[in-house]
Amino acid sequence: MIPQEDTYKHKGKRNALVRTIKAKGIKDHDVLHAIGTVPRHYFFDPAFLEHAYQDKAFPIGQGQTISQPYTVAFQSELLNIKPGDKVLEIGTGSGYQACILLEMGVKVFTIELNKVLYNKARKFLPAIGYKPFFSRGDGSKGWPSQSPFDKILVTAGAPKIPQNLIDQLKIGGILVIPVGNRQRQVMIRLIKEGEQKVKKEEFNYFAFVPLLGEKGWK
Ligand code: SAM
């Protein structure tokens, strides 16, 4: 995919999208700024450009989706991102969420199970100026060799919270993960307060594609 141009028209649509997600309750200025900056239309086939700035998920092939902008913003806000954080994203997909995190000044490690999506994102993101560290594999087990992380974000629906991910967080670190059945998941934010102490909070319901792999759905 060749990056398209980013015109005033696109910027105007992005600003409107920012207003939409702000109206839905997103307050974090850095998150809103990132959504207003990353050209989401770059991730769309030119035939579907009119969908790029609607607040909805969209198919990206391989039975997967680019998450809804509100969902991306909601998860990013829950992570309480600080510039310089080391963040693990599980489920690279299109790479859009990774770009949002990079735009917020963090170091991103992103892992994708699907080979086609991994290969596409690994080439495309650097081509549009975003450079996370990529890995292909089962992210339900985390990325042990790069741990510990300040933040871990899971962008697929898990049957339960994998203990490996908690183990790979720093003390004070945050895990954001949708947990539930294959149709519906509750957003969970887990804060690792001590080696054996976690605080769990539950937020809204979402509908993610399933987290596959050893600690995900079989
Ligand atoms: N973050 C993505 C974006 O910005 O486009 C959206 C991710 S999509 C909703 C979920 C992704 O998780 C899919 O690309 C899927 O292939 C991937 N996935 C599912 N199980 C996985 C696993 N065990 N490890 C890594 N990626 C996984």
PDB file of C-alpha atoms and ligand atoms in Angstrom:
ATOM      1  CA  MET A   1       0.000   0.000   0.000  1.00  0.00           C
ATOM      2  CA  ILE A   2       1.422   3.404  -0.964  1.00  0.00           C
ATOM      3  CA  PRO A   3       0.759   6.178   1.559  1.00  0.00           C
ATOM      4  CA  GLN A   4      -1.790   8.623   0.206  1.00  0.00           C
ATOM      5  CA  GLU A   5      -1.683  12.338   0.772  1.00  0.00           C
ATOM      6  CA  ASP A   6      -2.949  13.996   3.922  1.00  0.00           C
ATOM      7  CA  THR A   7      -4.964  17.036   2.872  1.00  0.00           C
ATOM      8  CA  TYR A   8      -6.842  19.773   4.749  1.00  0.00           C
ATOM      9  CA  LYS A   9      -9.996  17.805   4.000  1.00  0.00           C
ATOM     10  CA  HIS A  10      -8.582  14.769   5.841  1.00  0.00           C
ATOM     11  CA  LYS A  11      -7.420  16.967   8.720  1.00  0.00           C
ATOM     12  CA  GLY A  12     -10.893  18.495   8.937  1.00  0.00           C
ATOM     13  CA  LYS A  13     -12.457  15.035   9.115  1.00  0.00           C
ATOM     14  CA  ARG A  14      -9.955  14.029  11.802  1.00  0.00           C
ATOM     15  CA  ASN A  15     -10.863  17.091  13.857  1.00  0.00           C
ATOM     16  CA  ALA A  16     -14.530  16.136  13.558  1.00  0.00           C
ATOM     17  CA  LEU A  17     -13.641  12.605  14.725  1.00  0.00           C
ATOM     18  CA  VAL A  18     -11.806  14.088  17.718  1.00  0.00           C
ATOM     19  CA  ARG A  19     -14.931  16.093  18.596  1.00  0.00           C
ATOM     20  CA  THR A  20     -17.037  12.911  18.334  1.00  0.00           C
ATOM     21  CA  ILE A  21     -14.897  10.862  20.705  1.00  0.00           C
ATOM     22  CA  LYS A  22     -14.550  13.823  23.066  1.00  0.00           C
ATOM     23  CA  ALA A  23     -18.353  14.004  23.189  1.00  0.00           C
ATOM     24  CA  LYS A  24     -18.357  10.286  24.066  1.00  0.00           C
ATOM     25  CA  GLY A  25     -16.232  11.021  27.140  1.00  0.00           C
ATOM     26  CA  ILE A  26     -12.534  10.858  26.184  1.00  0.00           C
ATOM     27  CA  LYS A  27     -10.698  13.579  28.115  1.00  0.00           C
ATOM     28  CA  ASP A  28      -6.963  12.797  27.878  1.00  0.00           C
ATOM     29  CA  HIS A  29      -5.498  15.633  25.854  1.00  0.00           C
ATOM     30  CA  ASP A  30      -2.585  13.530  24.562  1.00  0.00           C
ATOM     31  CA  VAL A  31      -4.948  10.805  23.345  1.00  0.00           C
ATOM     32  CA  LEU A  32      -7.163  13.333  21.557  1.00  0.00           C
ATOM     33  CA  HIS A  33      -4.092  14.964  20.027  1.00  0.00           C
ATOM     34  CA  ALA A  34      -2.827  11.594  18.744  1.00  0.00           C
ATOM     35  CA  ILE A  35      -6.226  10.735  17.200  1.00  0.00           C
ATOM     36  CA  GLY A  36      -6.162  14.178  15.575  1.00  0.00           C
ATOM     37  CA  THR A  37      -2.686  13.545  14.196  1.00  0.00           C
ATOM     38  CA  VAL A  38      -2.451   9.954  12.861  1.00  0.00           C
ATOM     39  CA  PRO A  39      -3.882   9.783   9.316  1.00  0.00           C
ATOM     40  CA  ARG A  40      -6.357   6.906   9.777  1.00  0.00           C
ATOM     41  CA  HIS A  41      -7.224   7.005   6.073  1.00  0.00           C
ATOM     42  CA  TYR A  42      -3.730   5.676   5.297  1.00  0.00           C
ATOM     43  CA  PHE A  43      -4.921   2.349   6.715  1.00  0.00           C
ATOM     44  CA  PHE A  44      -7.820   2.070   4.284  1.00  0.00           C
ATOM     45  CA  ASP A  45      -7.997   0.878   0.721  1.00  0.00           C
ATOM     46  CA  PRO A  46      -8.803   3.931  -1.468  1.00  0.00           C
ATOM     47  CA  ALA A  47     -12.163   2.312  -2.327  1.00  0.00           C
ATOM     48  CA  PHE A  48     -13.245   2.596   1.329  1.00  0.00           C
ATOM     49  CA  LEU A  49     -11.844   6.019   2.222  1.00  0.00           C
ATOM     50  CA  GLU A  50     -15.209   7.426   3.285  1.00  0.00           C
ATOM     51  CA  HIS A  51     -15.159   4.972   6.239  1.00  0.00           C
ATOM     52  CA  ALA A  52     -11.784   6.146   7.578  1.00  0.00           C
ATOM     53  CA  TYR A  53     -13.069   8.961   9.803  1.00  0.00           C
ATOM     54  CA  GLN A  54     -16.273   7.346  10.973  1.00  0.00           C
ATOM     55  CA  ASP A  55     -16.197   6.185  14.559  1.00  0.00           C
ATOM     56  CA  LYS A  56     -16.458   2.495  13.761  1.00  0.00           C
ATOM     57  CA  ALA A  57     -14.327  -0.612  13.379  1.00  0.00           C
ATOM     58  CA  PHE A  58     -13.569  -1.744   9.830  1.00  0.00           C
ATOM     59  CA  PRO A  59     -12.405  -5.043   8.255  1.00  0.00           C
ATOM     60  CA  ILE A  60      -8.685  -5.186   7.419  1.00  0.00           C
ATOM     61  CA  GLY A  61      -8.668  -8.688   5.901  1.00  0.00           C
ATOM     62  CA  GLN A  62      -7.776 -12.041   7.493  1.00  0.00           C
ATOM     63  CA  GLY A  63     -11.084 -11.834   9.400  1.00  0.00           C
ATOM     64  CA  GLN A  64      -9.656  -9.015  11.554  1.00  0.00           C
ATOM     65  CA  THR A  65     -10.552  -5.367  12.133  1.00  0.00           C
ATOM     66  CA  ILE A  66      -8.997  -1.972  12.708  1.00  0.00           C
ATOM     67  CA  SER A  67     -10.543  -1.037  16.057  1.00  0.00           C
ATOM     68  CA  GLN A  68     -13.132   1.720  16.409  1.00  0.00           C
ATOM     69  CA  PRO A  69     -11.400   5.076  17.124  1.00  0.00           C
ATOM     70  CA  TYR A  70     -13.392   5.470  20.363  1.00  0.00           C
ATOM     71  CA  THR A  71     -12.158   2.053  21.519  1.00  0.00           C
ATOM     72  CA  VAL A  72      -8.553   2.926  20.632  1.00  0.00           C
ATOM     73  CA  ALA A  73      -8.922   6.189  22.545  1.00  0.00           C
ATOM     74  CA  PHE A  74     -10.637   4.519  25.525  1.00  0.00           C
ATOM     75  CA  GLN A  75      -7.939   1.865  25.895  1.00  0.00           C
ATOM     76  CA  SER A  76      -5.175   4.455  25.431  1.00  0.00           C
ATOM     77  CA  GLU A  77      -6.731   6.686  28.093  1.00  0.00           C
ATOM     78  CA  LEU A  78      -6.985   3.784  30.567  1.00  0.00           C
ATOM     79  CA  LEU A  79      -3.250   3.135  30.143  1.00  0.00           C
ATOM     80  CA  ASN A  80      -2.476   6.534  31.698  1.00  0.00           C
ATOM     81  CA  ILE A  81       0.425   6.940  29.271  1.00  0.00           C
ATOM     82  CA  LYS A  82       3.518   8.890  30.314  1.00  0.00           C
ATOM     83  CA  PRO A  83       6.071   9.898  27.671  1.00  0.00           C
ATOM     84  CA  GLY A  84       8.927   7.390  27.656  1.00  0.00           C
ATOM     85  CA  ASP A  85       6.770   4.452  28.843  1.00  0.00           C
ATOM     86  CA  LYS A  86       7.695   1.038  27.483  1.00  0.00           C
ATOM     87  CA  VAL A  87       4.422  -0.362  26.127  1.00  0.00           C
ATOM     88  CA  LEU A  88       3.566  -3.833  24.852  1.00  0.00           C
ATOM     89  CA  GLU A  89       0.639  -4.024  22.428  1.00  0.00           C
ATOM     90  CA  ILE A  90      -0.817  -7.472  21.769  1.00  0.00           C
ATOM     91  CA  GLY A  91      -2.566  -7.613  18.390  1.00  0.00           C
ATOM     92  CA  THR A  92      -0.806  -5.265  15.948  1.00  0.00           C
ATOM     93  CA  GLY A  93      -3.579  -5.674  13.351  1.00  0.00           C
ATOM     94  CA  SER A  94      -3.439  -2.679  11.023  1.00  0.00           C
ATOM     95  CA  GLY A  95      -0.883  -0.927  13.240  1.00  0.00           C
ATOM     96  CA  TYR A  96      -3.145   2.099  13.855  1.00  0.00           C
ATOM     97  CA  GLN A  97      -3.181   1.723  17.654  1.00  0.00           C
ATOM     98  CA  ALA A  98       0.622   1.378  17.676  1.00  0.00           C
ATOM     99  CA  CYS A  99       0.853   4.694  15.779  1.00  0.00           C
ATOM    100  CA  ILE A 100      -1.428   6.382  18.326  1.00  0.00           C
ATOM    101  CA  LEU A 101       0.833   5.180  21.158  1.00  0.00           C
ATOM    102  CA  LEU A 102       3.990   6.265  19.314  1.00  0.00           C
ATOM    103  CA  GLU A 103       2.422   9.667  18.733  1.00  0.00           C
ATOM    104  CA  MET A 104       2.035   9.862  22.546  1.00  0.00           C
ATOM    105  CA  GLY A 105       5.809   9.579  22.964  1.00  0.00           C
ATOM    106  CA  VAL A 106       6.213   6.006  24.164  1.00  0.00           C
ATOM    107  CA  LYS A 107       8.355   3.080  23.087  1.00  0.00           C
ATOM    108  CA  VAL A 108       6.058   0.480  21.502  1.00  0.00           C
ATOM    109  CA  PHE A 109       6.591  -3.276  21.253  1.00  0.00           C
ATOM    110  CA  THR A 110       3.810  -4.802  19.177  1.00  0.00           C
ATOM    111  CA  ILE A 111       3.134  -8.460  18.543  1.00  0.00           C
ATOM    112  CA  GLU A 112       0.849 -10.059  15.951  1.00  0.00           C
ATOM    113  CA  LEU A 113      -0.071 -13.703  15.449  1.00  0.00           C
ATOM    114  CA  ASN A 114      -1.320 -13.442  11.871  1.00  0.00           C
ATOM    115  CA  LYS A 115       1.552 -13.632   9.375  1.00  0.00           C
ATOM    116  CA  VAL A 116      -0.129 -11.598   6.613  1.00  0.00           C
ATOM    117  CA  LEU A 117      -1.059  -8.737   8.963  1.00  0.00           C
ATOM    118  CA  TYR A 118       2.359  -8.820  10.632  1.00  0.00           C
ATOM    119  CA  ASN A 119       4.181  -8.572   7.280  1.00  0.00           C
ATOM    120  CA  LYS A 120       1.928  -5.778   6.101  1.00  0.00           C
ATOM    121  CA  ALA A 121       2.266  -3.657   9.275  1.00  0.00           C
ATOM    122  CA  ARG A 122       6.020  -4.244   9.535  1.00  0.00           C
ATOM    123  CA  LYS A 123       6.495  -2.690   6.082  1.00  0.00           C
ATOM    124  CA  PHE A 124       3.741  -0.098   6.151  1.00  0.00           C
ATOM    125  CA  LEU A 125       4.274   1.617   9.512  1.00  0.00           C
ATOM    126  CA  PRO A 126       7.921   2.616   8.890  1.00  0.00           C
ATOM    127  CA  ALA A 127       6.866   3.783   5.391  1.00  0.00           C
ATOM    128  CA  ILE A 128       4.525   6.340   6.999  1.00  0.00           C
ATOM    129  CA  GLY A 129       7.051   7.304   9.673  1.00  0.00           C
ATOM    130  CA  TYR A 130       6.071   5.124  12.672  1.00  0.00           C
ATOM    131  CA  LYS A 131       8.639   2.739  14.107  1.00  0.00           C
ATOM    132  CA  PRO A 132       7.537   0.324  16.808  1.00  0.00           C
ATOM    133  CA  PHE A 133       9.425  -2.922  17.529  1.00  0.00           C
ATOM    134  CA  PHE A 134       7.589  -5.745  15.771  1.00  0.00           C
ATOM    135  CA  SER A 135       7.291  -9.392  16.612  1.00  0.00           C
ATOM    136  CA  ARG A 136       5.309 -12.195  15.073  1.00  0.00           C
ATOM    137  CA  GLY A 137       3.993 -14.765  17.482  1.00  0.00           C
ATOM    138  CA  ASP A 138       1.583 -15.625  20.241  1.00  0.00           C
ATOM    139  CA  GLY A 139       1.149 -12.439  22.235  1.00  0.00           C
ATOM    140  CA  SER A 140      -1.069 -14.186  24.801  1.00  0.00           C
ATOM    141  CA  LYS A 141       2.258 -15.246  26.335  1.00  0.00           C
ATOM    142  CA  GLY A 142       3.564 -11.676  26.245  1.00  0.00           C
ATOM    143  CA  TRP A 143       7.097 -10.841  25.091  1.00  0.00           C
ATOM    144  CA  PRO A 144       9.271 -12.196  27.932  1.00  0.00           C
ATOM    145  CA  SER A 145      12.665 -11.199  26.465  1.00  0.00           C
ATOM    146  CA  GLN A 146      11.630  -7.527  26.354  1.00  0.00           C
ATOM    147  CA  SER A 147       9.854  -7.432  29.717  1.00  0.00           C
ATOM    148  CA  PRO A 148       9.215  -5.764  32.102  1.00  0.00           C
ATOM    149  CA  PHE A 149       6.825  -3.230  30.592  1.00  0.00           C
ATOM    150  CA  ASP A 150       5.266  -0.094  32.054  1.00  0.00           C
ATOM    151  CA  LYS A 151       2.022  -0.786  30.237  1.00  0.00           C
ATOM    152  CA  ILE A 152       0.483  -3.750  28.385  1.00  0.00           C
ATOM    153  CA  LEU A 153      -2.458  -3.311  26.025  1.00  0.00           C
ATOM    154  CA  VAL A 154      -4.417  -6.263  24.658  1.00  0.00           C
ATOM    155  CA  THR A 155      -6.468  -5.400  21.566  1.00  0.00           C
ATOM    156  CA  ALA A 156      -8.290  -8.755  21.242  1.00  0.00           C
ATOM    157  CA  GLY A 157     -10.875 -10.323  23.562  1.00  0.00           C
ATOM    158  CA  ALA A 158      -9.425 -12.775  26.117  1.00  0.00           C
ATOM    159  CA  PRO A 159     -11.225 -15.589  27.987  1.00  0.00           C
ATOM    160  CA  LYS A 160      -9.305 -14.632  31.159  1.00  0.00           C
ATOM    161  CA  ILE A 161      -6.348 -12.497  32.250  1.00  0.00           C
ATOM    162  CA  PRO A 162      -3.110 -14.331  31.379  1.00  0.00           C
ATOM    163  CA  GLN A 163      -0.857 -14.457  34.469  1.00  0.00           C
ATOM    164  CA  ASN A 164       2.199 -14.157  32.148  1.00  0.00           C
ATOM    165  CA  LEU A 165       1.123 -10.640  31.271  1.00  0.00           C
ATOM    166  CA  ILE A 166       0.896  -9.618  34.928  1.00  0.00           C
ATOM    167  CA  ASP A 167       4.333 -11.156  35.496  1.00  0.00           C
ATOM    168  CA  GLN A 168       5.743  -9.052  32.638  1.00  0.00           C
ATOM    169  CA  LEU A 169       4.561  -5.752  34.151  1.00  0.00           C
ATOM    170  CA  LYS A 170       6.749  -3.497  36.290  1.00  0.00           C
ATOM    171  CA  ILE A 171       5.489  -2.741  39.793  1.00  0.00           C
ATOM    172  CA  GLY A 172       3.077   0.155  39.273  1.00  0.00           C
ATOM    173  CA  GLY A 173       2.496  -1.044  35.702  1.00  0.00           C
ATOM    174  CA  ILE A 174      -0.914  -1.169  34.038  1.00  0.00           C
ATOM    175  CA  LEU A 175      -2.566  -3.916  31.955  1.00  0.00           C
ATOM    176  CA  VAL A 176      -5.639  -3.045  29.867  1.00  0.00           C
ATOM    177  CA  ILE A 177      -7.437  -6.096  28.529  1.00  0.00           C
ATOM    178  CA  PRO A 178     -10.979  -6.914  27.342  1.00  0.00           C
ATOM    179  CA  VAL A 179     -12.134 -10.131  29.051  1.00  0.00           C
ATOM    180  CA  GLY A 180     -15.278 -12.149  28.458  1.00  0.00           C
ATOM    181  CA  ASN A 181     -16.749 -14.572  25.951  1.00  0.00           C
ATOM    182  CA  ARG A 182     -16.215 -14.534  22.195  1.00  0.00           C
ATOM    183  CA  GLN A 183     -19.081 -12.076  21.630  1.00  0.00           C
ATOM    184  CA  ARG A 184     -18.723  -9.542  24.437  1.00  0.00           C
ATOM    185  CA  GLN A 185     -16.003  -8.477  26.822  1.00  0.00           C
ATOM    186  CA  VAL A 186     -15.723  -6.114  29.756  1.00  0.00           C
ATOM    187  CA  MET A 187     -12.747  -3.755  29.670  1.00  0.00           C
ATOM    188  CA  ILE A 188     -10.454  -4.423  32.594  1.00  0.00           C
ATOM    189  CA  ARG A 189      -7.679  -2.234  33.930  1.00  0.00           C
ATOM    190  CA  LEU A 190      -5.302  -4.050  36.229  1.00  0.00           C
ATOM    191  CA  ILE A 191      -2.683  -2.134  38.210  1.00  0.00           C
ATOM    192  CA  LYS A 192       0.221  -4.182  39.572  1.00  0.00           C
ATOM    193  CA  GLU A 193       0.619  -2.591  42.996  1.00  0.00           C
ATOM    194  CA  GLY A 194       3.130  -5.116  44.308  1.00  0.00           C
ATOM    195  CA  GLU A 195       4.672  -8.490  43.367  1.00  0.00           C
ATOM    196  CA  GLN A 196       1.567 -10.267  44.718  1.00  0.00           C
ATOM    197  CA  LYS A 197      -0.889  -7.368  44.772  1.00  0.00           C
ATOM    198  CA  VAL A 198      -3.116  -6.223  41.920  1.00  0.00           C
ATOM    199  CA  LYS A 199      -5.980  -3.773  41.757  1.00  0.00           C
ATOM    200  CA  LYS A 200      -8.665  -4.530  39.167  1.00  0.00           C
ATOM    201  CA  GLU A 201     -11.232  -2.114  37.762  1.00  0.00           C
ATOM    202  CA  GLU A 202     -14.022  -2.900  35.290  1.00  0.00           C
ATOM    203  CA  PHE A 203     -15.313  -0.515  32.633  1.00  0.00           C
ATOM    204  CA  ASN A 204     -17.704  -0.729  29.668  1.00  0.00           C
ATOM    205  CA  TYR A 205     -18.523  -3.696  27.451  1.00  0.00           C
ATOM    206  CA  PHE A 206     -16.920  -4.044  24.004  1.00  0.00           C
ATOM    207  CA  ALA A 207     -16.893  -6.579  21.153  1.00  0.00           C
ATOM    208  CA  PHE A 208     -13.363  -7.524  20.103  1.00  0.00           C
ATOM    209  CA  VAL A 209     -12.168 -10.305  17.819  1.00  0.00           C
ATOM    210  CA  PRO A 210     -10.882 -13.202  19.942  1.00  0.00           C
ATOM    211  CA  LEU A 211      -7.396 -13.371  21.442  1.00  0.00           C
ATOM    212  CA  LEU A 212      -6.075 -16.685  20.127  1.00  0.00           C
ATOM    213  CA  GLY A 213      -3.067 -18.670  21.320  1.00  0.00           C
ATOM    214  CA  GLU A 214      -1.945 -20.610  24.369  1.00  0.00           C
ATOM    215  CA  LYS A 215      -3.475 -18.235  26.939  1.00  0.00           C
ATOM    216  CA  GLY A 216      -6.341 -17.179  24.666  1.00  0.00           C
ATOM    217  CA  TRP A 217      -9.119 -18.995  22.817  1.00  0.00           C
ATOM    218  CA  LYS A 218      -8.155 -22.383  21.320  1.00  0.00           C
TER     219      LYS A 218
HETATM  220  N1  SAM B   1      -4.644  -2.949  17.383  1.00  0.00           N
HETATM  221  C1  SAM B   1      -5.198  -3.216  16.078  1.00  0.00           C
HETATM  222  C2  SAM B   1      -5.277  -2.004  15.207  1.00  0.00           C
HETATM  223  O1  SAM B   1      -4.921  -0.923  15.666  1.00  0.00           O
HETATM  224  O2  SAM B   1      -5.646  -2.167  14.041  1.00  0.00           O
HETATM  225  C3  SAM B   1      -6.518  -3.906  16.113  1.00  0.00           C
HETATM  226  C4  SAM B   1      -6.358  -5.292  16.520  1.00  0.00           C
HETATM  227  S1  SAM B   1      -7.578  -6.440  16.016  1.00  0.00           S
HETATM  228  C5  SAM B   1      -9.011  -5.868  16.849  1.00  0.00           C
HETATM  229  C6  SAM B   1      -6.984  -7.827  16.970  1.00  0.00           C
HETATM  230  C7  SAM B   1      -5.668  -8.412  16.471  1.00  0.00           C
HETATM  231  O3  SAM B   1      -5.189  -9.358  17.415  1.00  0.00           O
HETATM  232  C8  SAM B   1      -5.808  -9.163  15.151  1.00  0.00           C
HETATM  233  O4  SAM B   1      -4.927  -8.624  14.215  1.00  0.00           O
HETATM  234  C9  SAM B   1      -5.437 -10.598  15.518  1.00  0.00           C
HETATM  235  O5  SAM B   1      -4.774 -11.288  14.467  1.00  0.00           O
HETATM  236  C10 SAM B   1      -4.524 -10.384  16.708  1.00  0.00           C
HETATM  237  N2  SAM B   1      -4.363 -11.521  17.601  1.00  0.00           N
HETATM  238  C11 SAM B   1      -5.277 -12.426  18.026  1.00  0.00           C
HETATM  239  N3  SAM B   1      -4.717 -13.291  18.879  1.00  0.00           N
HETATM  240  C12 SAM B   1      -3.407 -12.941  19.008  1.00  0.00           C
HETATM  241  C13 SAM B   1      -2.303 -13.458  19.746  1.00  0.00           C
HETATM  242  N4  SAM B   1      -2.411 -14.528  20.547  1.00  0.00           N
HETATM  243  N5  SAM B   1      -1.111 -12.824  19.628  1.00  0.00           N
HETATM  244  C14 SAM B   1      -0.958 -11.741  18.833  1.00  0.00           C
HETATM  245  N6  SAM B   1      -1.972 -11.204  18.108  1.00  0.00           N
HETATM  246  C15 SAM B   1      -3.171 -11.802  18.194  1.00  0.00           C
END
